[in-house]
């Protein structure tokens, strides 16, 4: 899938397979606003998330995003991939690299991730990256008018 530069932030928020366990389809203005917030230079005192673009080495096309939001104590990890890149190890590779970089370069030692119950693929990614399921928030959010539990995964390095 080729993505025009002006459509890159939207592509991840339009694919039903991506949205299924994340959120309802957001308005374009919200996606663009959240994208713009992530553009300024980042450091450990930043209040905006660190967002890194994942690129396919062969095609040089964007395939997803990875990164974290940091509150001076814990980095909350996240990623989104285009569906054609699911189950190929990109999420695991990106999160391992983000955790390693955050620890070595920023001194961040505590990580967490929130995953929707039923998103088995993401649960496996988090486990492969060393996070463990430590809490469950019952019926924490709604996707498509259905309530879902949030599973909290954590890692201390």
Coordinates of C-alpha atoms in Angstrom, one line a residue:
X1 CA 0.0 0.0 0.0
X2 CA 1.5 3.3 -1.0
X3 CA 0.5 6.2 1.2
X4 CA 0.6 9.8 0.1
X5 CA 2.6 12.0 2.6
X6 CA -0.6 14.0 3.4
X7 CA -2.5 10.9 4.2
X8 CA 0.0 9.1 6.4
X9 CA -1.5 10.0 9.7
X10 CA -5.0 9.0 8.5
X11 CA -4.2 5.5 7.0
X12 CA -3.7 3.9 10.4
X13 CA -6.9 5.4 11.7
X14 CA -9.1 4.1 8.8
X15 CA -8.3 0.4 8.6
X16 CA -11.0 -1.7 10.3
X17 CA -8.4 -4.3 11.4
X18 CA -6.4 -1.5 13.2
X19 CA -9.5 0.0 14.8
X20 CA -11.0 -3.3 16.0
X21 CA -9.3 -3.3 19.4
X22 CA -8.2 0.3 19.6
X23 CA -10.9 2.9 19.2
X24 CA -13.8 4.0 17.1
X25 CA -12.9 5.8 13.8
X26 CA -11.9 9.3 14.8
X27 CA -12.7 12.4 12.9
X28 CA -9.9 13.5 10.5
X29 CA -9.4 16.8 12.5
X30 CA -8.7 14.8 15.7
X31 CA -6.2 12.6 13.9
X32 CA -4.4 15.5 12.4
X33 CA -4.3 17.4 15.7
X34 CA -2.9 14.4 17.5
X35 CA -0.3 14.0 14.7
X36 CA 0.7 17.7 15.0
X37 CA 1.1 17.5 18.8
X38 CA 3.7 14.7 18.3
X39 CA 6.0 16.7 15.9
X40 CA 8.0 18.9 18.2
X41 CA 11.4 17.8 19.4
X42 CA 11.1 15.4 22.3
X43 CA 13.1 15.1 25.5
X44 CA 12.4 13.5 28.9
X45 CA 10.8 16.7 30.2
X46 CA 8.4 16.8 27.2
X47 CA 4.7 16.5 27.9
X48 CA 3.9 15.3 24.4
X49 CA 4.4 11.7 23.3
X50 CA 7.5 10.5 21.5
X51 CA 6.2 9.2 18.2
X52 CA 8.5 7.3 15.7
X53 CA 7.6 6.3 12.2
X54 CA 8.2 2.7 11.2
X55 CA 9.5 2.4 7.6
X56 CA 9.6 -0.7 5.4
X57 CA 13.3 -1.1 4.5
X58 CA 12.5 -2.4 1.0
X59 CA 9.9 0.0 -0.2
X60 CA 10.8 3.0 2.1
X61 CA 7.1 3.4 2.7
X62 CA 5.6 4.1 6.2
X63 CA 4.1 1.0 7.8
X64 CA 3.2 2.3 11.3
X65 CA 4.1 4.3 14.3
X66 CA 5.7 3.4 17.7
X67 CA 6.7 5.3 20.8
X68 CA 5.5 6.3 24.2
X69 CA 4.2 9.0 26.4
X70 CA 6.3 9.7 29.5
X71 CA 5.1 11.2 32.8
X72 CA 8.6 11.5 34.5
X73 CA 8.1 8.1 36.0
X74 CA 6.6 5.6 33.6
X75 CA 6.7 5.4 29.8
X76 CA 3.4 4.2 28.4
X77 CA 4.2 2.3 25.2
X78 CA 2.1 2.1 22.1
X79 CA 2.2 1.3 18.4
X80 CA -0.1 1.0 15.4
X81 CA 0.7 -0.9 12.2
X82 CA -1.0 -1.1 8.8
X83 CA -2.8 -4.4 8.6
X84 CA -0.6 -5.8 5.8
X85 CA 2.3 -5.7 8.3
X86 CA 0.6 -7.6 11.2
X87 CA 2.2 -10.8 12.4
X88 CA 5.6 -10.1 10.8
X89 CA 7.5 -9.1 13.9
X90 CA 7.6 -5.3 13.3
X91 CA 5.7 -4.4 16.5
X92 CA 7.9 -6.6 18.6
X93 CA 11.1 -5.2 17.0
X94 CA 10.0 -1.6 17.3
X95 CA 8.9 -1.9 21.0
X96 CA 12.1 -3.7 21.9
X97 CA 14.1 -0.9 20.2
X98 CA 12.0 1.8 21.9
X99 CA 12.4 0.2 25.4
X100 CA 16.2 -0.3 24.9
X101 CA 16.7 3.3 23.7
X102 CA 14.5 4.8 26.4
X103 CA 16.4 2.9 29.1
X104 CA 19.9 3.5 27.8
X105 CA 19.6 7.0 26.5
X106 CA 16.9 8.5 28.8
X107 CA 17.3 6.4 32.0
X108 CA 13.6 5.4 31.8
X109 CA 13.2 2.2 33.9
X110 CA 9.5 1.7 34.1
X111 CA 7.2 0.9 31.2
X112 CA 3.5 0.1 30.8
X113 CA 1.1 -0.7 28.0
X114 CA -2.6 -0.9 27.9
X115 CA -4.2 -3.5 25.6
X116 CA -7.9 -4.3 25.0
X117 CA -8.9 -7.8 26.1
X118 CA -9.2 -9.9 23.0
X119 CA -6.2 -8.3 21.2
X120 CA -4.2 -11.5 21.5
X121 CA -1.6 -10.3 18.9
X122 CA -0.7 -7.3 21.0
X123 CA -0.7 -9.3 24.2
X124 CA 1.9 -11.6 22.6
X125 CA 4.0 -8.6 21.4
X126 CA 4.1 -7.2 25.0
X127 CA 5.0 -10.5 26.5
X128 CA 7.8 -11.0 23.9
X129 CA 9.1 -7.5 25.0
X130 CA 9.3 -8.5 28.6
X131 CA 6.1 -6.9 29.9
X132 CA 3.8 -8.9 32.2
X133 CA 0.1 -8.7 32.7
X134 CA -0.3 -7.0 36.1
X135 CA -3.8 -5.6 36.3
X136 CA -7.2 -5.6 34.6
X137 CA -9.6 -2.6 34.4
X138 CA -13.0 -4.1 33.8
X139 CA -15.2 -2.4 31.2
X140 CA -12.7 0.4 30.9
X141 CA -13.7 1.7 27.4
X142 CA -16.1 1.5 24.6
X143 CA -15.4 0.5 21.0
X144 CA -18.4 0.3 18.7
X145 CA -20.9 0.6 21.6
X146 CA -19.3 -2.5 23.3
X147 CA -17.5 -2.3 26.6
X148 CA -14.1 -3.8 26.8
X149 CA -11.7 -4.6 29.6
X150 CA -8.2 -3.0 29.6
X151 CA -5.3 -5.2 30.4
X152 CA -2.3 -3.5 32.0
X153 CA 1.1 -4.8 31.2
X154 CA 4.2 -3.5 33.0
X155 CA 8.0 -3.8 32.9
X156 CA 10.7 -2.5 35.3
X157 CA 14.3 -2.6 34.0

